[in-house]
XYZ file of C-alpha atoms in Angstrom:
639
model
C -24.059 43.723 -23.292
C -24.205 40.362 -21.609
C -26.547 37.939 -23.416
C -29.691 37.196 -21.377
C -28.944 33.467 -21.240
C -25.328 33.770 -20.135
C -25.903 34.044 -16.403
C -28.320 31.134 -16.493
C -25.952 29.016 -18.578
C -23.027 29.871 -16.322
C -24.835 28.964 -13.130
C -26.549 25.810 -14.377
C -23.532 24.544 -16.293
C -20.982 25.018 -13.572
C -23.171 23.591 -10.842
C -24.403 20.545 -12.743
C -21.453 19.534 -14.938
C -18.911 17.636 -12.909
C -15.273 17.709 -14.113
C -15.086 13.998 -13.362
C -14.821 11.443 -16.197
C -17.723 11.719 -18.601
C -18.693 8.097 -18.142
C -19.841 6.676 -14.796
C -21.303 3.385 -13.707
C -25.046 3.566 -13.297
C -27.916 1.131 -12.933
C -30.203 3.419 -14.896
C -29.138 3.613 -18.519
C -31.809 6.144 -19.464
C -30.806 8.454 -16.638
C -27.182 8.195 -17.725
C -28.023 9.008 -21.343
C -30.056 12.022 -20.274
C -27.254 13.192 -17.993
C -24.696 12.909 -20.798
C -26.949 14.793 -23.175
C -27.434 17.585 -20.638
C -23.705 17.665 -19.895
C -22.782 17.905 -23.590
C -25.297 20.710 -24.182
C -24.006 22.486 -21.103
C -20.441 22.391 -22.387
C -21.449 23.667 -25.815
C -23.416 26.519 -24.265
C -20.493 27.462 -22.055
C -18.117 27.690 -25.032
C -20.627 29.602 -27.148
C -21.497 32.155 -24.490
C -17.844 32.643 -23.553
C -16.913 33.335 -27.184
C -19.757 35.793 -27.686
C -19.494 37.627 -24.357
C -15.819 38.451 -23.856
C -15.057 41.675 -25.742
C -17.869 41.002 -28.246
C -17.331 42.271 -31.799
C -13.984 43.749 -30.746
C -10.430 43.388 -32.011
C -7.411 45.007 -30.400
C -4.730 46.211 -32.813
C -2.828 48.466 -30.415
C -1.636 47.534 -26.936
C -2.490 51.021 -25.717
C -6.158 50.470 -26.579
C -6.623 47.617 -24.092
C -9.192 48.272 -21.355
C -7.814 48.788 -17.846
C -7.474 46.001 -15.299
C -10.467 47.308 -13.342
C -12.668 47.616 -16.426
C -11.670 44.165 -17.654
C -12.350 42.579 -14.270
C -15.783 44.191 -14.139
C -16.650 42.719 -17.534
C -15.120 39.377 -16.519
C -17.360 39.036 -13.457
C -20.411 39.829 -15.595
C -19.516 36.962 -17.890
C -18.650 34.654 -14.996
C -20.725 35.868 -12.012
C -19.837 32.826 -9.934
C -16.168 33.795 -9.919
C -17.055 35.924 -6.882
C -17.702 32.679 -5.011
C -13.983 31.887 -5.194
C -12.966 34.929 -3.114
C -11.615 32.564 -0.448
C -8.714 31.796 -2.780
C -7.802 35.491 -2.910
C -7.924 35.672 0.892
C -5.557 32.709 1.206
C -3.236 34.245 -1.375
C -3.151 37.594 0.471
C -2.595 36.065 3.917
C -0.399 33.049 3.182
C 1.445 33.989 -0.021
C 1.919 37.729 0.416
C 5.332 37.511 -1.252
C 3.494 37.398 -4.595
C 2.020 40.859 -4.031
C 5.149 42.277 -2.441
C 7.283 41.245 -5.399
C 4.549 42.050 -7.949
C 5.361 38.699 -9.504
C 3.113 36.608 -11.756
C 3.955 32.903 -11.552
C 2.661 30.931 -14.514
C 5.236 28.149 -14.510
C 4.417 25.992 -11.483
C 3.032 22.512 -12.129
C 2.416 20.027 -9.344
C 1.052 20.330 -5.835
C 2.374 22.753 -3.208
C 3.109 21.398 0.264
C 3.599 24.507 2.358
C 2.704 28.178 2.396
C 5.086 31.109 2.403
C 3.601 32.360 5.660
C 4.320 28.997 7.246
C 7.999 29.344 6.418
C 8.482 32.980 7.389
C 6.595 32.781 10.687
C 8.867 30.030 11.922
C 12.029 31.791 10.738
C 11.497 34.535 13.292
C 11.139 32.023 16.121
C 13.321 29.169 14.968
C 15.315 27.451 17.687
C 17.286 25.241 15.317
C 20.702 26.059 13.957
C 19.895 27.964 10.758
C 22.738 26.166 8.958
C 20.524 23.070 8.745
C 17.166 22.719 7.047
C 14.226 21.075 8.748
C 14.520 18.201 6.297
C 16.394 17.386 3.143
C 16.316 14.344 0.927
C 18.997 11.699 1.183
C 19.611 9.384 -1.764
C 19.822 5.675 -1.221
C 20.723 2.862 -3.588
C 18.368 -0.048 -3.320
C 16.022 -2.535 -4.882
C 12.615 -1.070 -5.741
C 10.838 -4.425 -5.483
C 12.355 -5.165 -2.087
C 11.549 -1.684 -0.856
C 7.922 -2.052 -1.938
C 7.517 -5.522 -0.426
C 9.327 -5.085 2.851
C 9.807 -1.350 3.273
C 12.682 -0.133 5.374
C 13.484 1.871 8.430
C 11.217 4.876 8.269
C 11.420 8.009 10.380
C 8.381 9.525 12.031
C 8.670 12.399 9.556
C 8.530 10.032 6.569
C 5.640 8.075 8.046
C 3.682 11.256 8.757
C 4.391 12.695 5.290
C 3.433 9.427 3.638
C 0.114 9.299 5.514
C -0.686 12.924 4.732
C 0.032 12.557 1.005
C -1.887 9.301 0.598
C -4.836 10.795 2.463
C -4.699 13.911 0.270
C -4.640 11.854 -2.942
C -7.294 9.402 -1.701
C -4.941 6.457 -2.143
C -5.382 3.509 0.225
C -2.341 1.939 1.873
C -4.202 -1.375 1.653
C -4.032 -1.243 -2.148
C -0.806 0.644 -2.914
C 2.770 0.813 -1.671
C 4.688 4.079 -2.007
C 8.277 5.259 -2.207
C 9.621 8.809 -2.164
C 11.730 9.660 -5.213
C 13.986 12.608 -5.936
C 11.747 13.857 -8.743
C 9.438 12.790 -11.538
C 12.365 11.693 -13.708
C 13.642 9.375 -10.980
C 10.199 7.827 -10.514
C 9.930 7.017 -14.228
C 13.438 5.600 -14.290
C 12.751 3.323 -11.318
C 9.789 1.810 -13.142
C 11.802 1.410 -16.355
C 14.644 -0.399 -14.567
C 12.308 -2.829 -12.795
C 9.656 -3.516 -15.422
C 9.809 -7.034 -17.000
C 10.445 -6.056 -20.618
C 11.730 -9.560 -21.401
C 8.196 -10.924 -21.181
C 6.201 -7.710 -21.742
C 8.270 -5.963 -24.362
C 6.228 -2.933 -25.356
C 6.278 0.603 -23.990
C 3.474 2.871 -25.204
C 3.402 6.550 -24.193
C 0.783 9.282 -24.733
C 2.566 12.661 -24.657
C 2.127 15.556 -27.045
C 5.217 17.329 -25.716
C 8.876 16.657 -25.085
C 9.620 15.713 -21.488
C 12.948 15.005 -19.848
C 11.267 12.506 -17.525
C 9.607 10.608 -20.376
C 12.824 10.626 -22.413
C 14.570 9.092 -19.408
C 11.884 6.407 -19.223
C 12.231 5.647 -22.927
C 16.031 5.511 -22.895
C 16.187 3.222 -19.857
C 13.484 0.972 -21.306
C 15.182 0.707 -24.696
C 18.420 -0.369 -23.027
C 16.478 -3.220 -21.450
C 14.996 -4.368 -24.746
C 11.687 -2.508 -24.839
C 9.927 -1.780 -28.111
C 8.918 1.866 -27.796
C 5.795 3.342 -29.395
C 3.963 6.635 -29.014
C 0.476 7.978 -29.595
C 0.096 10.678 -32.231
C -1.962 13.856 -32.064
C -4.070 15.131 -34.959
C -3.465 18.609 -36.315
C -4.810 21.200 -35.687
C -6.666 20.402 -32.435
C -3.953 18.011 -31.180
C -6.458 15.393 -30.082
C -5.299 11.791 -29.754
C -5.279 10.093 -33.164
C -7.750 7.485 -31.953
C -7.699 5.073 -34.881
C -3.929 4.639 -34.738
C -3.761 4.348 -30.958
C -6.588 1.815 -30.863
C -4.710 -0.433 -33.313
C -1.717 -0.449 -31.002
C -3.648 -0.894 -27.759
C -6.145 -3.561 -28.832
C -4.827 -7.108 -29.052
C -6.032 -9.461 -31.790
C -5.114 -12.494 -29.719
C -7.771 -14.292 -27.736
C -5.406 -14.911 -24.830
C -4.586 -11.564 -23.272
C -1.070 -12.025 -21.999
C 0.691 -8.998 -20.527
C 1.779 -6.939 -23.506
C 3.728 -4.110 -21.941
C 3.527 -0.763 -20.160
C 0.966 1.882 -21.140
C 1.946 5.331 -19.819
C -1.040 7.669 -19.637
C -0.737 11.322 -18.480
C -4.523 12.058 -18.139
C -3.836 15.728 -19.069
C -1.274 17.454 -21.225
C 0.702 19.746 -18.971
C 1.592 21.874 -22.012
C -1.591 22.299 -24.078
C -4.226 21.665 -21.397
C -5.770 18.791 -23.402
C -7.713 16.284 -21.316
C -7.691 12.696 -22.547
C -10.622 10.259 -22.239
C -10.155 7.862 -19.343
C -11.564 5.073 -21.499
C -8.030 4.551 -22.849
C -6.976 3.193 -19.453
C -9.847 0.719 -19.421
C -9.120 -0.348 -22.995
C -5.442 -0.890 -22.193
C -6.212 -2.977 -19.112
C -8.737 -5.101 -20.991
C -6.081 -5.829 -23.602
C -3.353 -6.968 -21.251
C -1.359 -3.777 -20.600
C 0.030 -2.633 -17.285
C -1.039 0.992 -16.818
C 1.100 3.792 -15.397
C -0.826 6.987 -14.672
C 1.215 10.181 -14.705
C -0.778 12.388 -12.322
C 1.794 15.190 -12.194
C -0.288 17.488 -14.398
C -3.519 16.976 -12.481
C -4.992 19.866 -10.535
C -4.457 19.810 -6.772
C -7.863 18.224 -6.114
C -8.422 16.340 -9.375
C -7.733 12.997 -7.696
C -11.098 13.456 -5.963
C -12.794 12.897 -9.317
C -10.255 10.558 -10.905
C -11.964 7.313 -9.900
C -8.891 5.461 -8.614
C -10.976 2.584 -7.239
C -12.585 2.169 -10.665
C -9.412 2.166 -12.801
C -6.813 0.890 -10.310
C -3.684 1.592 -12.405
C -0.630 -0.524 -11.678
C 1.567 2.535 -11.167
C 0.853 6.165 -10.348
C 3.312 9.061 -10.116
C 2.594 12.408 -8.464
C 4.862 15.388 -7.768
C 5.033 17.976 -4.987
C 6.904 21.255 -4.658
C 7.626 23.289 -1.538
C 6.083 26.780 -1.869
C 4.186 28.327 -4.781
C 6.105 31.233 -6.254
C 9.019 30.879 -3.860
C 10.521 27.384 -3.704
C 9.929 24.893 -6.552
C 12.123 22.129 -5.116
C 10.429 19.057 -3.701
C 10.036 15.364 -4.445
C 7.839 12.875 -6.271
C 5.919 9.834 -5.096
C 5.761 6.504 -6.911
C 2.731 4.376 -6.029
C 2.671 0.709 -7.041
C -0.415 -1.481 -6.753
C 0.405 -4.292 -4.344
C -0.883 -6.938 -6.721
C 1.524 -5.660 -9.405
C 4.695 -5.734 -7.295
C 5.255 -9.426 -8.040
C 5.590 -8.611 -11.768
C 8.603 -6.382 -11.157
C 12.158 -7.613 -11.521
C 14.797 -7.130 -8.868
C 17.056 -4.283 -9.877
C 19.486 -2.139 -7.914
C 19.013 1.484 -8.829
C 19.089 5.037 -7.523
C 16.300 7.540 -7.236
C 14.598 6.415 -4.032
C 15.147 8.933 -1.256
C 14.698 9.336 2.467
C 13.354 12.479 4.097
C 15.979 13.277 6.701
C 14.853 15.372 9.711
C 17.095 18.230 10.826
C 17.254 16.881 14.370
C 18.949 13.723 13.131
C 21.338 15.735 10.976
C 22.311 17.881 13.944
C 22.919 14.822 16.108
C 25.123 13.196 13.463
C 27.059 16.400 12.878
C 27.776 16.827 16.573
C 28.587 13.171 17.216
C 32.141 12.095 16.363
C 31.008 8.471 16.314
C 28.960 9.067 13.154
C 29.817 6.809 10.226
C 31.881 8.035 7.315
C 28.820 7.884 5.070
C 26.721 9.914 7.491
C 29.427 12.533 7.985
C 29.940 12.706 4.228
C 26.234 13.438 3.803
C 26.454 16.229 6.362
C 29.453 17.735 4.595
C 27.679 17.536 1.268
C 24.590 19.104 2.817
C 26.648 22.058 3.964
C 27.877 22.589 0.399
C 24.323 22.384 -0.861
C 23.222 25.052 1.570
C 26.096 27.319 0.617
C 25.087 27.024 -3.012
C 21.368 27.478 -2.451
C 21.497 31.053 -3.656
C 22.814 29.945 -7.056
C 20.202 27.245 -7.637
C 17.663 27.846 -10.349
C 14.217 28.927 -9.269
C 10.972 28.994 -11.219
C 10.046 32.485 -10.238
C 13.248 34.191 -9.300
C 12.899 34.602 -5.530
C 15.814 32.278 -4.825
C 17.961 33.421 -7.678
C 18.190 36.537 -9.803
C 19.533 34.571 -12.750
C 16.525 32.481 -13.693
C 16.429 33.821 -17.233
C 19.822 32.241 -17.888
C 18.959 28.825 -16.472
C 15.348 28.085 -17.421
C 15.040 24.906 -19.491
C 12.684 23.924 -22.313
C 10.271 22.172 -19.993
C 9.643 23.434 -16.481
C 8.532 20.660 -14.161
C 8.190 22.066 -10.678
C 10.813 20.675 -8.395
C 12.873 19.389 -11.344
C 13.935 22.906 -12.366
C 15.663 23.388 -9.042
C 17.407 20.078 -9.520
C 18.627 21.022 -12.986
C 19.863 24.390 -11.760
C 21.816 22.752 -8.978
C 23.324 20.273 -11.409
C 24.515 23.152 -13.586
C 26.439 24.545 -10.629
C 28.252 21.222 -10.192
C 26.198 20.039 -7.235
C 24.178 16.943 -6.561
C 20.425 17.471 -6.422
C 19.561 19.626 -3.438
C 16.034 19.178 -2.191
C 16.196 21.518 0.742
C 13.586 22.914 3.083
C 15.126 25.952 4.666
C 15.354 25.767 8.487
C 11.877 24.460 9.262
C 11.067 23.845 12.924
C 9.296 21.049 14.723
C 6.813 23.555 16.117
C 5.697 24.747 12.708
C 5.739 21.690 10.451
C 5.112 18.848 12.865
C 2.756 18.670 15.788
C 2.194 15.997 18.403
C -1.020 14.018 18.078
C -0.317 11.656 20.970
C 2.275 11.411 23.675
C 5.751 10.414 22.519
C 5.881 7.911 25.379
C 2.999 5.941 23.872
C 5.369 4.506 21.293
C 2.791 4.987 18.571
C 4.498 5.254 15.177
C 1.816 7.684 14.067
C 2.482 10.116 16.901
C 3.378 12.925 14.523
C 1.334 14.797 11.954
C 2.984 16.887 9.272
C 1.423 20.321 8.936
C 1.285 20.874 5.177
C -0.616 24.122 5.033
C -0.615 24.125 1.245
C -2.482 20.795 1.201
C -4.776 21.930 4.016
C -5.751 25.024 2.046
C -6.576 22.996 -1.049
C -8.685 20.619 1.047
C -10.587 23.549 2.548
C -11.355 25.015 -0.894
C -12.538 21.789 -2.464
C -12.612 20.403 -5.980
C -15.456 22.491 -7.412
C -14.154 25.888 -6.312
C -10.634 25.218 -7.588
C -11.830 23.739 -10.887
C -14.386 26.460 -11.587
C -11.947 29.273 -10.848
C -9.337 27.818 -13.183
C -12.005 27.291 -15.856
C -13.093 30.929 -15.786
C -9.546 32.275 -15.895
C -8.096 30.039 -18.624
C -11.081 30.505 -20.951
C -11.020 34.284 -20.477
C -7.308 34.281 -21.275
C -7.739 32.159 -24.405
C -10.613 34.310 -25.650
C -8.767 37.568 -24.927
C -5.547 36.463 -26.636
C -7.525 35.618 -29.762
C -8.839 39.188 -29.865
C -5.335 40.540 -30.565
C -4.887 41.251 -34.295
C -2.153 42.987 -36.257
C -3.223 46.374 -37.669
C -3.234 45.449 -41.324
C -5.972 44.806 -43.855
C -5.924 41.052 -43.346
C -6.163 41.290 -39.569
C -3.447 38.647 -39.059
C -3.748 37.164 -35.512
C -0.965 38.002 -33.086
C -1.271 34.718 -31.186
C -1.589 31.096 -32.289
C -2.939 28.727 -29.605
C -2.181 25.011 -29.880
C -4.578 22.346 -28.642
C -7.987 23.153 -27.129
C -9.283 26.705 -27.414
C -12.379 27.881 -25.528
C -13.639 24.742 -23.861
C -15.524 23.909 -20.685
C -13.323 20.998 -19.624
C -9.908 22.104 -20.887
C -7.014 22.087 -18.426
C -5.473 25.255 -16.954
C -2.383 25.066 -19.192
C -1.780 26.934 -22.425
C 0.619 26.488 -25.349
C 0.920 29.403 -27.755
C 3.194 31.361 -30.052
C 3.436 35.043 -30.928
C 3.770 36.123 -34.581
C 4.917 39.458 -35.966
C 3.035 41.480 -38.574
C 4.777 39.575 -41.377
C 3.559 36.245 -40.009
C 6.968 35.174 -38.702
C 7.113 33.442 -35.335
C 8.784 35.287 -32.489
C 11.186 32.859 -30.841
C 9.561 31.335 -27.716
C 12.744 31.795 -25.704
C 12.685 35.520 -26.535
C 9.057 35.794 -25.408
C 9.920 33.992 -22.186
C 12.930 36.201 -21.485
C 10.957 39.388 -22.122
C 8.183 38.129 -19.850
C 10.766 37.487 -17.147
C 11.915 41.102 -17.511
C 8.284 42.100 -16.888
C 8.092 39.965 -13.736
C 6.021 37.268 -15.424
C 7.339 33.703 -15.241
C 6.536 31.646 -18.333
C 8.070 28.481 -19.759
C 8.667 27.110 -23.205
C 8.402 23.587 -24.529
C 8.341 21.433 -27.641
C 5.217 19.800 -29.094
C 5.841 16.595 -31.033
C 4.216 13.399 -32.366
C 1.873 15.582 -34.441
C -0.079 13.796 -37.199
C -1.183 15.690 -40.305
C -3.872 14.399 -42.634
C -3.474 14.922 -46.391
C -5.648 18.011 -46.049
C -2.885 19.733 -44.078
C 0.113 18.383 -46.024
C 1.193 21.826 -47.246
C 0.729 23.344 -43.808
C 2.869 20.570 -42.307
C 5.953 21.721 -44.197
C 5.575 25.288 -42.941
C 4.821 24.454 -39.338
C 7.141 21.650 -38.287
C 10.669 22.430 -37.179
C 13.525 20.224 -36.027
C 14.306 20.333 -32.361
C 17.765 21.700 -31.617
C 20.133 18.844 -30.873
C 17.855 16.292 -32.563
C 19.134 12.998 -33.928
C 20.600 12.957 -37.450
C 22.014 10.484 -39.911
C 21.271 6.903 -40.939
C 21.689 5.520 -37.430
C 18.909 7.659 -36.051
C 16.051 5.706 -34.469
C 12.952 6.205 -36.609
C 10.708 7.114 -33.649
C 13.282 9.494 -32.201
C 13.850 11.157 -35.548
C 10.105 11.626 -35.901
C 9.762 13.032 -32.390
C 12.493 15.573 -33.176
C 10.049 17.236 -35.566
C 7.571 19.477 -33.831
C 6.744 22.991 -32.722
C 8.522 25.053 -30.084
C 5.960 26.955 -28.014
C 5.547 29.327 -25.091
C 3.668 27.761 -22.182
C 1.711 29.106 -19.229
C 0.119 27.165 -16.373
C -2.433 28.538 -13.914
C -2.029 27.217 -10.372
C -4.924 27.222 -7.927
C -3.696 30.557 -6.543
C -3.742 32.273 -9.938
C -5.819 35.450 -10.010
C -7.547 37.502 -12.679
C -4.766 40.052 -12.400
C -2.248 37.333 -13.330
C -4.092 36.501 -16.534
C -4.633 40.182 -17.360
C -0.928 40.933 -16.926
C -0.030 38.139 -19.328
C -2.578 39.408 -21.853
C -1.276 42.983 -21.608
C 2.323 41.775 -21.956
C 1.580 39.750 -25.097
C -0.306 42.733 -26.569
C 2.974 44.688 -26.633
C 4.030 42.522 -29.591
C 1.437 44.362 -31.688
C 4.010 47.159 -31.821
C 6.291 46.247 -34.742
C 9.062 48.526 -33.446
C 8.987 46.781 -30.062
C 9.352 43.372 -31.705
C 12.213 44.381 -33.985
C 14.101 46.161 -31.220
C 13.844 43.223 -28.811
C 14.628 40.682 -31.509
C 17.743 42.620 -32.482
C 18.823 42.884 -28.855
C 18.289 39.148 -28.281
C 20.255 38.249 -31.411
C 23.116 40.569 -30.441
C 23.351 39.137 -26.938
C 23.381 35.571 -28.239
C 26.005 35.924 -30.971
C 28.463 33.061 -30.914
C 32.140 34.004 -30.764
C 34.295 31.789 -32.997
C 37.984 31.654 -32.237
C 40.239 31.112 -35.255
């Protein structure tokens, strides 16, 4: 039975507690203190009522004993009655992303912000007037100087100008304060900063990541080559919160004169564990002479509305976008640089900046024999990219049927498509399949007016997020992720000790946790089931998961014995006397399965994941699948 106070707590808490930073400027200190006290009590009540109301006094020891989807949803809406207010999301999903239902696919591996809807693509395909051999736009790499590009810009197409305006408007970033460049992906954006940052005078690089990231590793490697002293925050076991005492010692300067000390890279959220980090770290870093780079790639699609950009004003900000949720993970990233910080950058020629090239221009170049060798070479390369599109890796398998063979440790939206293309011997292909002017771009004013802003990009994915708003998206994700966490913890092995099937890393049931989850599955003997095996079996069940590697974990003396059992060395980690101490330390961690709930995630998605994981309660199922996985991955040694 639902506790009498639950409905009241749910309604009051979710309407009064804003997911914005917990501290705000106010002229009334007493009012602020009262608000914080109410907010803290609200969060505690939410966690307590969630824990006591979802399958109360129940443990599931057999996957066949799970309640049905319909029964579970009925109980879910009793616990979270305001979930019904998010029905507009389900309507958008049914009308604009019907491929998810048609394929019966559960996508829990998309991180970033979606630009377009599936309906938007397929409606234009039936009426497209363009040659289908060419996409509406692709990205074109260019070698250049980041500082020069930021200061003076370059020739920009109407498409690029319109896309730039739409994205900056969506993220609430003012063109008066920030300059922006399109980059191929998140990795490229980080590398551009690393190759232009003045490490000769500001030597330190400090990162705050509890997981291994290809993009961050690229940043670190490029920075070290330029003389940077690299440091990282650590995360306390078992909750994986920032080890505040250690980080504060590194961030705070003892010198009275606060000269620029280096680059502080702050992700706001962990895209693996769902941990949210206090924004006060940004303020502390700025007050102590650090340049601040905010990695906004793990933020929810409307979280920038509550970020407080005008309050913090980071020197750099990186955000990522993918094409279509559940269908096309390719896309691009955006690097924003505060105009007052551009002068600090050094001139450096590098790659990673891209142009968005309209199909109309590509068609004109292809049909014009006077095109330059470089232009014609790009067209030829584009044709090869299109031919190979079917072999590129996709997050959720609708582009390729071989995603289980190509999925990497960390899935980062558009970057997975890039990696898949690289494995087929191609350059990065960021392709939007045969979009038309009629569907993606509409005239705002007459072309003859000569107004550079005469076009507006129709990004239906962004429009849908804007129409839903911050509160609806945040609340829906909060209900779903906390139900999933609570339900997974109800799964116990059928033995006398009641050993838990699932271990969750980072925050558990929590009001303001992010919609990402890191976990592992353990068999009845307490041995971990390999995350890659869990991911592959999920793929076979039409559920797209990822797997990653948690690192920089700090254990107090209390957990010294546990440390030896838990930590493992990452495959391919550094070895020997020449190994960098920080790198060697970061190679120790925990491999985990990861799931991320996008704004289109439904209760059925979370239920399907729960029911899939519950299958591991069957010891025969685990042993059979483990044997099969081992047999298929035997290495053949030629003598």
